Coordinates of C-alpha atoms in Angstrom, one line a residue:
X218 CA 131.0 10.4 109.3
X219 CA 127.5 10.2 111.0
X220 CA 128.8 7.1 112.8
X221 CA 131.4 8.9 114.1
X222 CA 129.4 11.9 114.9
X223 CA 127.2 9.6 116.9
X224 CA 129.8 8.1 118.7
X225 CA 131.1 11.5 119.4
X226 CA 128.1 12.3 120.9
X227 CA 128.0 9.3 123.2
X228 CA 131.4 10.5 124.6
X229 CA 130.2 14.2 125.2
X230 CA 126.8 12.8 127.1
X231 CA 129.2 10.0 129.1
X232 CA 131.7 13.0 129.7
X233 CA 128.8 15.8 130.5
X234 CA 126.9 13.2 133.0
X235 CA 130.3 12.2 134.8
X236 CA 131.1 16.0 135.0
X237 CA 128.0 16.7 136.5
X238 CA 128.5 13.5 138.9
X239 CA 131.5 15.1 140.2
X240 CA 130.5 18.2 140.7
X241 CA 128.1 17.0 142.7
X242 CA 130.3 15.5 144.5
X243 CA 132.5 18.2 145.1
X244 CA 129.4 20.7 146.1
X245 CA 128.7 17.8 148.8
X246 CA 132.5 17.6 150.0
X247 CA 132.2 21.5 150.6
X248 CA 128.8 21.2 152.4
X249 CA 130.4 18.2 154.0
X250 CA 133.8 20.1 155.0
X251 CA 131.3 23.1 156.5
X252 CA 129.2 20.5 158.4
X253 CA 132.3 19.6 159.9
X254 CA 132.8 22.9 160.9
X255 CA 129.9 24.1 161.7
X256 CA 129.5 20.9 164.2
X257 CA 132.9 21.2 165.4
X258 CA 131.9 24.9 166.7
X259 CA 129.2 23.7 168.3
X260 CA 130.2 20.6 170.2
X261 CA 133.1 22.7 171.6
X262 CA 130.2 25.2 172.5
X263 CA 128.1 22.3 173.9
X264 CA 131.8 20.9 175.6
X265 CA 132.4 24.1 177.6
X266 CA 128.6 24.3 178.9
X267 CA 129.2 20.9 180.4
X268 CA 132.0 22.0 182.2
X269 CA 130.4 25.2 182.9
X270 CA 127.6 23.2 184.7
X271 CA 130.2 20.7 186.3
X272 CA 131.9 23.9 187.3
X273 CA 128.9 25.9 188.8
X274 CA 127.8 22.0 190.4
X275 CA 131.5 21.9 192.3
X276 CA 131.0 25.7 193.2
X277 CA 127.6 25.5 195.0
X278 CA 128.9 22.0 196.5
X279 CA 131.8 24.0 197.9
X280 CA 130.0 26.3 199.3
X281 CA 127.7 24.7 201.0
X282 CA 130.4 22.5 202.4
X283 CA 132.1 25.4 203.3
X284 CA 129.1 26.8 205.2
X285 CA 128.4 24.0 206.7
X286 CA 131.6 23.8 208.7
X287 CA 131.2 27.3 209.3
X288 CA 128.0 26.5 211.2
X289 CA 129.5 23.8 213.5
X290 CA 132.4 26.2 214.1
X291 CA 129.8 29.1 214.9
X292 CA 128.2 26.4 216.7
X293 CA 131.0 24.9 219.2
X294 CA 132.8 28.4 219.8
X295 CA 129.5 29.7 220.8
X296 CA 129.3 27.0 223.3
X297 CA 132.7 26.9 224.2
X298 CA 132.1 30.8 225.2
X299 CA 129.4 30.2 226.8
X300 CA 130.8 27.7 229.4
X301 CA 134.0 29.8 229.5
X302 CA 132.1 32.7 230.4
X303 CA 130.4 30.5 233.4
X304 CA 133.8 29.2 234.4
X305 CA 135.3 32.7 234.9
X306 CA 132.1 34.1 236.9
X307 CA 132.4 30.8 239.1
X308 CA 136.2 31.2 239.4
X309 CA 135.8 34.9 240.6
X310 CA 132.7 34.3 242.7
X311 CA 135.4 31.5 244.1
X312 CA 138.0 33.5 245.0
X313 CA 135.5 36.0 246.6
X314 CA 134.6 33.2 248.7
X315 CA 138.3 32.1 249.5
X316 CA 139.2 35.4 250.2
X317 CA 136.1 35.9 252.7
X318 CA 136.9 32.4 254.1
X319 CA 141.1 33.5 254.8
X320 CA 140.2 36.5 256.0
X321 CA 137.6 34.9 258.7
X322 CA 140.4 33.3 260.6
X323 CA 141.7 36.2 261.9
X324 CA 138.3 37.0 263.6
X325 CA 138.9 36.7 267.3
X326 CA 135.4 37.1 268.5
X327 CA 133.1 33.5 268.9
X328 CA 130.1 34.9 268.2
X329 CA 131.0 36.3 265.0
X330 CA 133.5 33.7 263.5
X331 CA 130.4 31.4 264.4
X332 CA 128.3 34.1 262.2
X333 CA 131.2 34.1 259.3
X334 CA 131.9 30.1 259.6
X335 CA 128.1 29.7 259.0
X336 CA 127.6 32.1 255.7
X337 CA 130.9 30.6 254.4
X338 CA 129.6 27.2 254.4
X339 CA 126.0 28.6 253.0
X340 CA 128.0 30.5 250.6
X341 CA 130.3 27.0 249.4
X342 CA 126.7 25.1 249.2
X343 CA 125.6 27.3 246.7
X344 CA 128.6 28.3 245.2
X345 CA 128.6 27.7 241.5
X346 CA 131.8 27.0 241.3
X347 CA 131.0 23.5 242.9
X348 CA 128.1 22.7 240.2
X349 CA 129.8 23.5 237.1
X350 CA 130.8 20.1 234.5
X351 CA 134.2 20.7 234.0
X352 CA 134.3 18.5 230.7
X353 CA 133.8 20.8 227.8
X354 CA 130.8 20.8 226.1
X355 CA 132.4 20.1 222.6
X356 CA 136.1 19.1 221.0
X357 CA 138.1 20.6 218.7
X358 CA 137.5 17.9 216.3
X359 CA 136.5 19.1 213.0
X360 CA 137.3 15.7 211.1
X361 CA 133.5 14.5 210.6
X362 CA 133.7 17.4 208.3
X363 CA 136.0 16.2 205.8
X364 CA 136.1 15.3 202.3
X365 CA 137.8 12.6 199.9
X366 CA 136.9 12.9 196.5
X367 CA 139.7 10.6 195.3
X368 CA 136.9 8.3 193.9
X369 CA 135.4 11.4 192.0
X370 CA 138.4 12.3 190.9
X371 CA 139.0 9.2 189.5
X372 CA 136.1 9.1 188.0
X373 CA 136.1 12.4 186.3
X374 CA 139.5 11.3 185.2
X375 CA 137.7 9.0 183.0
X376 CA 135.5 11.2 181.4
X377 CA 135.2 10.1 178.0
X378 CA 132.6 11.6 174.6
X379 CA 129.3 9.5 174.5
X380 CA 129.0 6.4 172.6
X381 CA 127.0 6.7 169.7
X382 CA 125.5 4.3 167.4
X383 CA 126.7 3.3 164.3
X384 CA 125.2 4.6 161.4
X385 CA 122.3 2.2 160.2
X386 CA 122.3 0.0 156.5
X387 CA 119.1 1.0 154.3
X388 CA 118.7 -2.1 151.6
X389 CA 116.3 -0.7 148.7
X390 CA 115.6 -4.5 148.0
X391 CA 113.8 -4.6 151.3
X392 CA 111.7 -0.9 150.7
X393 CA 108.8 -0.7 148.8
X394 CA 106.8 1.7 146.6
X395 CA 103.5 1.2 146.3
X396 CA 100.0 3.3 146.1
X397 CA 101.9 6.3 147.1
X398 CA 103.0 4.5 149.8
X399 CA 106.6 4.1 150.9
X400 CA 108.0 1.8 152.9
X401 CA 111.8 2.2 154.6
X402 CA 113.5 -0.7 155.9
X403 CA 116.6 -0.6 157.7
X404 CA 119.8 -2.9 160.0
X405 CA 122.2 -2.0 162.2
X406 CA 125.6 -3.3 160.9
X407 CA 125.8 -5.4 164.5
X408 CA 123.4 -5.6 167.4
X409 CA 122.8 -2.3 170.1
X410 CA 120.1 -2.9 172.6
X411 CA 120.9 0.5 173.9
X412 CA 119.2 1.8 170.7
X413 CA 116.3 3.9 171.7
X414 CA 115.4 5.2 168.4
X415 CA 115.1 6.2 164.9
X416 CA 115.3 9.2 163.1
X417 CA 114.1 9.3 159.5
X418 CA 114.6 11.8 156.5
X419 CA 113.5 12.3 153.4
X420 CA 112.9 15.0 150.6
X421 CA 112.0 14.6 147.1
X422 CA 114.0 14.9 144.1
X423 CA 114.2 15.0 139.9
X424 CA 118.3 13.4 139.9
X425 CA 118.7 9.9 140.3
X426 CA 122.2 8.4 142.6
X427 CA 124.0 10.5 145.2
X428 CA 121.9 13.1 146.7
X429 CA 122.6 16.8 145.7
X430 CA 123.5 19.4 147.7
X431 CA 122.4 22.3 145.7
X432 CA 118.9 23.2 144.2
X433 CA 117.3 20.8 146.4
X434 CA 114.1 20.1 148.7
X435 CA 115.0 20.6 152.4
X436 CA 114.8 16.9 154.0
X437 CA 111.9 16.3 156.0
X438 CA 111.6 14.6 159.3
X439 CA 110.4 12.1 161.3
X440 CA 111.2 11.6 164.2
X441 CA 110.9 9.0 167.7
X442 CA 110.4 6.0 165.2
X443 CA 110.7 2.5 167.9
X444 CA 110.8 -0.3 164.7
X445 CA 113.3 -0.9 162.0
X446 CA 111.1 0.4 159.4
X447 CA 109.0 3.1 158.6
X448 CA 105.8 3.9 155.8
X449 CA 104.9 7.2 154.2
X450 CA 101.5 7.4 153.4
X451 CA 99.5 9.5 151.4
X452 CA 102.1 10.8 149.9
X453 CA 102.4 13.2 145.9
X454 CA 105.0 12.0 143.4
X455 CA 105.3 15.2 141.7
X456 CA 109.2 14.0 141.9
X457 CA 110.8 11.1 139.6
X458 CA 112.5 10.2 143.0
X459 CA 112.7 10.2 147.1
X460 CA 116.0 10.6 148.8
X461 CA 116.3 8.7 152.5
X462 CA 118.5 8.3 155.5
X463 CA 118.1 7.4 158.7
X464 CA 120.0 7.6 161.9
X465 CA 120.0 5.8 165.6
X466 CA 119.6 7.5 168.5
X467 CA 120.7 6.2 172.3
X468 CA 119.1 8.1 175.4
X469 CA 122.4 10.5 175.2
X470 CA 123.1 11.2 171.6
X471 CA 122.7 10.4 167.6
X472 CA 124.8 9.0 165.4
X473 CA 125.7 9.3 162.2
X474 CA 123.3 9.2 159.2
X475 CA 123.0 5.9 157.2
X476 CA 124.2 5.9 153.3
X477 CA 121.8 7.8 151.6
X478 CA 119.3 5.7 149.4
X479 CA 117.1 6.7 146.0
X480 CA 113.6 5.4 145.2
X481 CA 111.9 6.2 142.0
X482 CA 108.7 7.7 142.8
X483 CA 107.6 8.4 139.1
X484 CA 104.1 9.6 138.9
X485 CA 102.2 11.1 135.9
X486 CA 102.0 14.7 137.4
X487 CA 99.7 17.5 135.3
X488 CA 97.7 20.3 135.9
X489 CA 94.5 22.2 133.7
X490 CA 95.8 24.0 130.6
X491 CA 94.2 27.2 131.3
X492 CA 95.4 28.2 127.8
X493 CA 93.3 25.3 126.3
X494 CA 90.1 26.0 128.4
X495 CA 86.8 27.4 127.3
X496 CA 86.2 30.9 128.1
X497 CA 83.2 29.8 130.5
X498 CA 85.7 27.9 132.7
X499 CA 87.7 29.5 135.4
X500 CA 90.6 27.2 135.3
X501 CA 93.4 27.4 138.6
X502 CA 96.4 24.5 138.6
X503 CA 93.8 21.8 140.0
X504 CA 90.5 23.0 139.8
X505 CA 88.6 24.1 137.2
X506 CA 85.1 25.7 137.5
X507 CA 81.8 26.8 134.9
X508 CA 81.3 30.5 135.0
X509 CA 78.6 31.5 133.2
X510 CA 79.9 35.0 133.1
X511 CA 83.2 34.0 131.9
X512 CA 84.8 36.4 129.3
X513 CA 82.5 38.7 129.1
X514 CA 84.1 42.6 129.7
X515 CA 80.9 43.8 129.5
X516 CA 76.5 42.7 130.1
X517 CA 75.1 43.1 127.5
X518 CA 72.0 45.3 128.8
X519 CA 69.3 44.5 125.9
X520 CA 68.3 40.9 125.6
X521 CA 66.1 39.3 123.1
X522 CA 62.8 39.1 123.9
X523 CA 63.0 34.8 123.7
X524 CA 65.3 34.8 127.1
X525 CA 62.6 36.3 129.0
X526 CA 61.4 34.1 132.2
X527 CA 64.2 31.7 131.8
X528 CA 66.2 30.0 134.2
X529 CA 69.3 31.8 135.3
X530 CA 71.3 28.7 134.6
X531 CA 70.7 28.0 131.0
X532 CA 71.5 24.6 129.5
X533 CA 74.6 23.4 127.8
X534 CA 72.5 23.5 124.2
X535 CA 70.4 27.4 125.1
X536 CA 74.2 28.3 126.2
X537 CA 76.3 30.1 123.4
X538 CA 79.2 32.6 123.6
X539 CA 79.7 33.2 119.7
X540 CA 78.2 36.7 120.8
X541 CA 81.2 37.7 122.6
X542 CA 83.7 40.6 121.3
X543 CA 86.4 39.1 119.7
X544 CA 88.9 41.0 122.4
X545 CA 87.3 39.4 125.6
X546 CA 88.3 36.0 124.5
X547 CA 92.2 36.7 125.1
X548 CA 93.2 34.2 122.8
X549 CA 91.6 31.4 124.8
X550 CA 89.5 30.0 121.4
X551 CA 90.9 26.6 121.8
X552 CA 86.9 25.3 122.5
X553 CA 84.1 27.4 122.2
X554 CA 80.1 27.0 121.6
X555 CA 79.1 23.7 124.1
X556 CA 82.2 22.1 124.6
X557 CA 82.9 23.2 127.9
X558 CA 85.9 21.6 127.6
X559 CA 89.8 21.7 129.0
X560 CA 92.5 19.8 128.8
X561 CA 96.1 19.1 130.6
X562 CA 98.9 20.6 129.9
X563 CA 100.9 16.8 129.6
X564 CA 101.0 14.6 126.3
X565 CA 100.7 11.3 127.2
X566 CA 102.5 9.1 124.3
X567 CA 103.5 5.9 126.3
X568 CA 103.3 4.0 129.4
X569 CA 100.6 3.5 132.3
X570 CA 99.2 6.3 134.0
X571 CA 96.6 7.4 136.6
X572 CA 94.9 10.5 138.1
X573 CA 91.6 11.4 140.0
X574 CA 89.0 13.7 139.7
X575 CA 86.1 14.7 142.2
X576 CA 83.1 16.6 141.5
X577 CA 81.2 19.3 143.4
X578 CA 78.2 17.7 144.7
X579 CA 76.3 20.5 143.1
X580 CA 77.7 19.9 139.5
X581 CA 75.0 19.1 137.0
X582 CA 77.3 17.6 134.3
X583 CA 80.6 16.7 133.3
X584 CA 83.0 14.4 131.6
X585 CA 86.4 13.0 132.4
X586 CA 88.8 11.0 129.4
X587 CA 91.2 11.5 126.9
X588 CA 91.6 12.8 123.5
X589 CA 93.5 13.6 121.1
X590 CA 95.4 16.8 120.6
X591 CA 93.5 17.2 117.6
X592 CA 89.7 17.2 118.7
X593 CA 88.3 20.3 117.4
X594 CA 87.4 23.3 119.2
X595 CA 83.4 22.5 118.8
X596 CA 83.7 19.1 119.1
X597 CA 82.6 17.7 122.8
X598 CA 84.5 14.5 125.2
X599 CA 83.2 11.2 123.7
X600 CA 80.9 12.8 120.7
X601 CA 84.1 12.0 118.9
X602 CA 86.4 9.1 117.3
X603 CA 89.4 11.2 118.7
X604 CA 88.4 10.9 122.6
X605 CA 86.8 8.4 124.7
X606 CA 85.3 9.5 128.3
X607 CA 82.7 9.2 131.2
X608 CA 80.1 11.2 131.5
X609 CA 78.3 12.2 134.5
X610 CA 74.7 14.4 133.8
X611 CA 72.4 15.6 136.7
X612 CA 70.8 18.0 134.4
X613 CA 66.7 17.0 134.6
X614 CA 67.7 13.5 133.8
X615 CA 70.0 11.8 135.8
X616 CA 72.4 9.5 133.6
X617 CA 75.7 7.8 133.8
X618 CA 77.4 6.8 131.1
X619 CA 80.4 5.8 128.8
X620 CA 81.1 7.4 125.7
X621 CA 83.1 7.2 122.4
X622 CA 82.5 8.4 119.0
X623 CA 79.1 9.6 119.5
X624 CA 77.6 6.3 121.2
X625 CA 77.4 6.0 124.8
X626 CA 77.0 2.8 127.1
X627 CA 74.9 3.2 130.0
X628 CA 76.3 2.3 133.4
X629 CA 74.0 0.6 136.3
X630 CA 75.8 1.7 139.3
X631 CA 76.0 4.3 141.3
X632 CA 78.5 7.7 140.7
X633 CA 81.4 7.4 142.9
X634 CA 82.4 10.5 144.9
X635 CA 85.6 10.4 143.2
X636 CA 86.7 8.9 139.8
X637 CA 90.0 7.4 138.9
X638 CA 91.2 7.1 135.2
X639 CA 93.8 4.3 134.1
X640 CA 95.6 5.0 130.9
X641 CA 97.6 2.3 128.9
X642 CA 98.5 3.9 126.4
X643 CA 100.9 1.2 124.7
X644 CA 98.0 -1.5 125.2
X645 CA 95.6 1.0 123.9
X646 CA 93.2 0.8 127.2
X647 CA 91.4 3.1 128.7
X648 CA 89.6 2.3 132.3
X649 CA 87.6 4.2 134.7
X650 CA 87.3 3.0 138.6
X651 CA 85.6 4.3 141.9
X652 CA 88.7 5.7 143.5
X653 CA 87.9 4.4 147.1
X654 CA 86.4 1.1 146.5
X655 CA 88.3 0.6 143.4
X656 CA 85.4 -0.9 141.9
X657 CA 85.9 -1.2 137.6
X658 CA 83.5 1.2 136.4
X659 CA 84.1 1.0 132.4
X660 CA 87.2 0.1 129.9
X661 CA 87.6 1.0 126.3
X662 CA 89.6 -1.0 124.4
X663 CA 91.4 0.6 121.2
X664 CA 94.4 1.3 119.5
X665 CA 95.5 5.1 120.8
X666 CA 97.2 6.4 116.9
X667 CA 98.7 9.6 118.5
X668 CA 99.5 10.9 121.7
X669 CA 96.8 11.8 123.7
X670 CA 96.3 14.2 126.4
X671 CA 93.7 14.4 129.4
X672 CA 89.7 16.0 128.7
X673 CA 87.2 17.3 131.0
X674 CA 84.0 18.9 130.2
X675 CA 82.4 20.4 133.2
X676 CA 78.9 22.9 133.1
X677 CA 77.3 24.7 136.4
X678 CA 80.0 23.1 138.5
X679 CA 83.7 22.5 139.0
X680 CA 86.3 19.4 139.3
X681 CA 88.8 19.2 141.5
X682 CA 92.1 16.9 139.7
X683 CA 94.9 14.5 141.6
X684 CA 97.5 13.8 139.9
X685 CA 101.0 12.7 141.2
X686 CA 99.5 9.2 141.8
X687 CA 101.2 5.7 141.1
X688 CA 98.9 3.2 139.4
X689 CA 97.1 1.9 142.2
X690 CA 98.1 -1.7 143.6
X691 CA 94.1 -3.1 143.1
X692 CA 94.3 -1.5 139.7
X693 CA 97.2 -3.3 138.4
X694 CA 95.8 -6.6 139.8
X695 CA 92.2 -5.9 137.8
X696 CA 93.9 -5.0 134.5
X697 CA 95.6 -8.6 135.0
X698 CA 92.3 -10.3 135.3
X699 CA 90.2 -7.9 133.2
X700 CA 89.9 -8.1 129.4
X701 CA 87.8 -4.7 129.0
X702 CA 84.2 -6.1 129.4
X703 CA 84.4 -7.6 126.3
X704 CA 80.8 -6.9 123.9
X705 CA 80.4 -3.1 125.8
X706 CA 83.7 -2.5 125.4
X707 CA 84.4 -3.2 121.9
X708 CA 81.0 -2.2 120.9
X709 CA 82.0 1.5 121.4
X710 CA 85.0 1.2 120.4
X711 CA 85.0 -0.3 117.4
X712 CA 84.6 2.5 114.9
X713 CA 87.6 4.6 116.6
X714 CA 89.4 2.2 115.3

């Protein structure tokens, strides 16, 4: 019966995730079958601009064309006129003349057909009838003015869409995830040299296989890249994986998108527990912060006599809240007295993990570990066998240190600005590096007996976290070579175990 119950359930869980595989695909079919019409709508839009633009090119080349044999008409009619105007003056002063000249013969006196004879032959000598050009200043030809666009034609006979590239191949063999780095690599299917680009996109994502459609990231872009590959830097996994596609681009158009591909980008994400936090701490997502006012509704105006001409930043062990009304703690009693403590909100109960804290420059003390769920709500990071940490004091005395079950190991080297913390759980190790240099700063070695979840302890200060981190490259290659500095190590943590 409980075979067959089990079996049963293996079927519903097969069925269920191959359900939800095809729904997926359907939903991306849909967006798919919009895209096609969405992009159909506006290449026909983008289609009838073009023409619009050929159109309004032809127009204006018309007319100018146009006005340009206007102007040579304009041009050779006006001088046509002009020399037929000249003609017809000559031709009538002419026939003035010819008529004077007939007319002359019939004089019978000497004297005065000598007179006549004399301005008849003045007149002829000046006559403009004799010093016109009778060749016409212009033709009628108008053929310099015209046009064959056969060769155009033909050529916008051949019009044709652009050519675009085919859609490029992504290979996860050849990508890489590494320090929150990620590396794209991509080929074309066969060789383009009119390529002029890439276009990249990505967008984080909890599903693993085919990209969804619906509660999802919006991709993000990158664009202009020249090489066949690409690196993210600096990037959060707060996502178990990244979705990518890429796309070539030729001086004209883009193609189509490459198959999309999935990387797991699984990070140990977290935040503060406000919930667990000591009602001196104002806790936000990231940072928490010591308030030495936190909690209290009211000031308590009357103060003992011994708390005159103190500082107005008491120490952790002058500091005590037990005084506070019961209603200004709002449930937050999960640590009280001196442990100025809070923890994440994430159990960690296998695996590797890393995360980064930074401290205010101001900060005069605080811790950063693990512990156990169960460390009590007095107890303080490291003054336990239930939670192992570093601690950081500025307070009078400046110390550095490594601490477990009430001992502490001091370290000779200087506090980083910012403190990365390597948990193994399954090989029960527990190491603390400077986050920029990656320099080993301490590891515990034990045997962790129940999940554990991130500490911090912080007083007159505040701690900035980063989380969504992979275990750093440099870190993986020092817990290879490192055995947990042997005699310190074990020396602290032998009575945890």
């Amino acid at each position: 019966m409980d075979s067959q119950k089990e079996a049963l359930q293996r079927i519903i869980s097969t069925l269920a995730s191959k359900n939800d595989e095809i729904q997926n695909f359907i939903d991306m079919l849909n967006h798919t079958l919009k895209g096609v019409q969405a992009n159909s709508s506006k290449v026909i839009t983008d289609l009838d601009e073009e023409f619009d633009g050929l159109y309004s090119v032809l127009d204006e080349m018309k007319e100018s064309m146009t006005n340009t044999i206007k102007q040579q008409q304009a041009q050779k009619a006006q001088e046509l006129q002009n020399q037929l105007a000249q003609c017809t003056n000559a031709l009538e002063s002419s026939e003035e003349l010819l008529d004077f000249a007939s007319r002359s013969l019939d004089i019978k006196e000497p004297d005065e057909f000598s007179k006549a004879a004399r301005q008849i032959k003045d007149r002829v000598t000046m006559a403009a009838a004799f010093r016109l050009s009778l060749k016409p200043k212009v033709s009628d030809n108008m053929n310099h003015l015209m046009v064959d666009f056969s060769q155009e034609r033909q050529m916008i006979q051949t019009l044709k869409f652009l050519p675009v590239p085919k859609a490029p191949e992504i290979d996860p063999a050849d990508c890489l995830v590494a320090d929150n780095c990620v590396t794209v690599a991509w080929r074309m299917p066969e060789e383009d040299n009119k390529i002029d680009h890439y276009v990249l996109e990505y967008r984080k994502t909890n599903f693993d296989g085919l990209p969804r459609i619906k509660d999802e990231r919006c991709w993000e872009l990158v664009d202009h890249i020249k090489g066949n590959e690409y690196t993210l830097t600096g990037l959060k996994f707060e996502a178990k994986f990244m979705n990518f596609r890429v796309r070539a681009c030729n001086k004209a158009a883009a193609g189509d998108y490459s198959d999309a591909v999935t990387l797991e980008t699984r990070a140990l994400n977290f935040s503060f527990d406000s919930s667990s936090s000591h009602l001196n701490l104002k806790v936000d997502d990231s940072f928490v912060e010591w308030d030495s006012m936190g909690g209290k509704s009211q000031e308590t105006k009357v103060k003992g006599k011994e708390n005159k001409g103190r500082s107005g930043t008491p120490s952790p062990k002058r500091t005590s809240v037990t005084s506070r009304p019961a209603l200004a703690r709002g449930g937050r009693d999960r640590f009280t007295g001196e442990s100025y403590t809070v923890l994440g909100d994430t159990v960690i109960e296998s695996g590797q993990h890393y995360w980064e804290v930074r401290a205010q420059k101001d900060c005069k003390s605080y811790s950063v570990g693990v512990a156990y769920k169960s460390l009590g709500k007095f107890d303080q990071l490291g003054k336990t066998g239930t939670s192992w940490c570093i601690h950081v004091n500025n307070w009078l005395q400046a110390t550095f240190a490594a601490k477990h079950n009430n001992k502490a190991k001091a370290l000779e080297m200087n506090v980083p600005e910012r403190i990365g913390v390597y948990c193994d759980f399954d090989g029960g190790q527990l190491s603390f590096y400077n986050a920029s240099s990656k320099q080993l700063l301490y590891t515990f070695k034990t045997k962790f007996l129940q999940p554990v979840v991130p500490g911090f302890m912080v007083w007159c200060g505040g701690l900035t976290l980063y989380t969504g981190l992979q275990v750093p490259s440099a870190v993986k290659t020092l817990q290879k070579s490192e055995n947990g500095m042997s005699g310190s190590a074990n020396s602290l943590t032998s009575a945890a175990q």
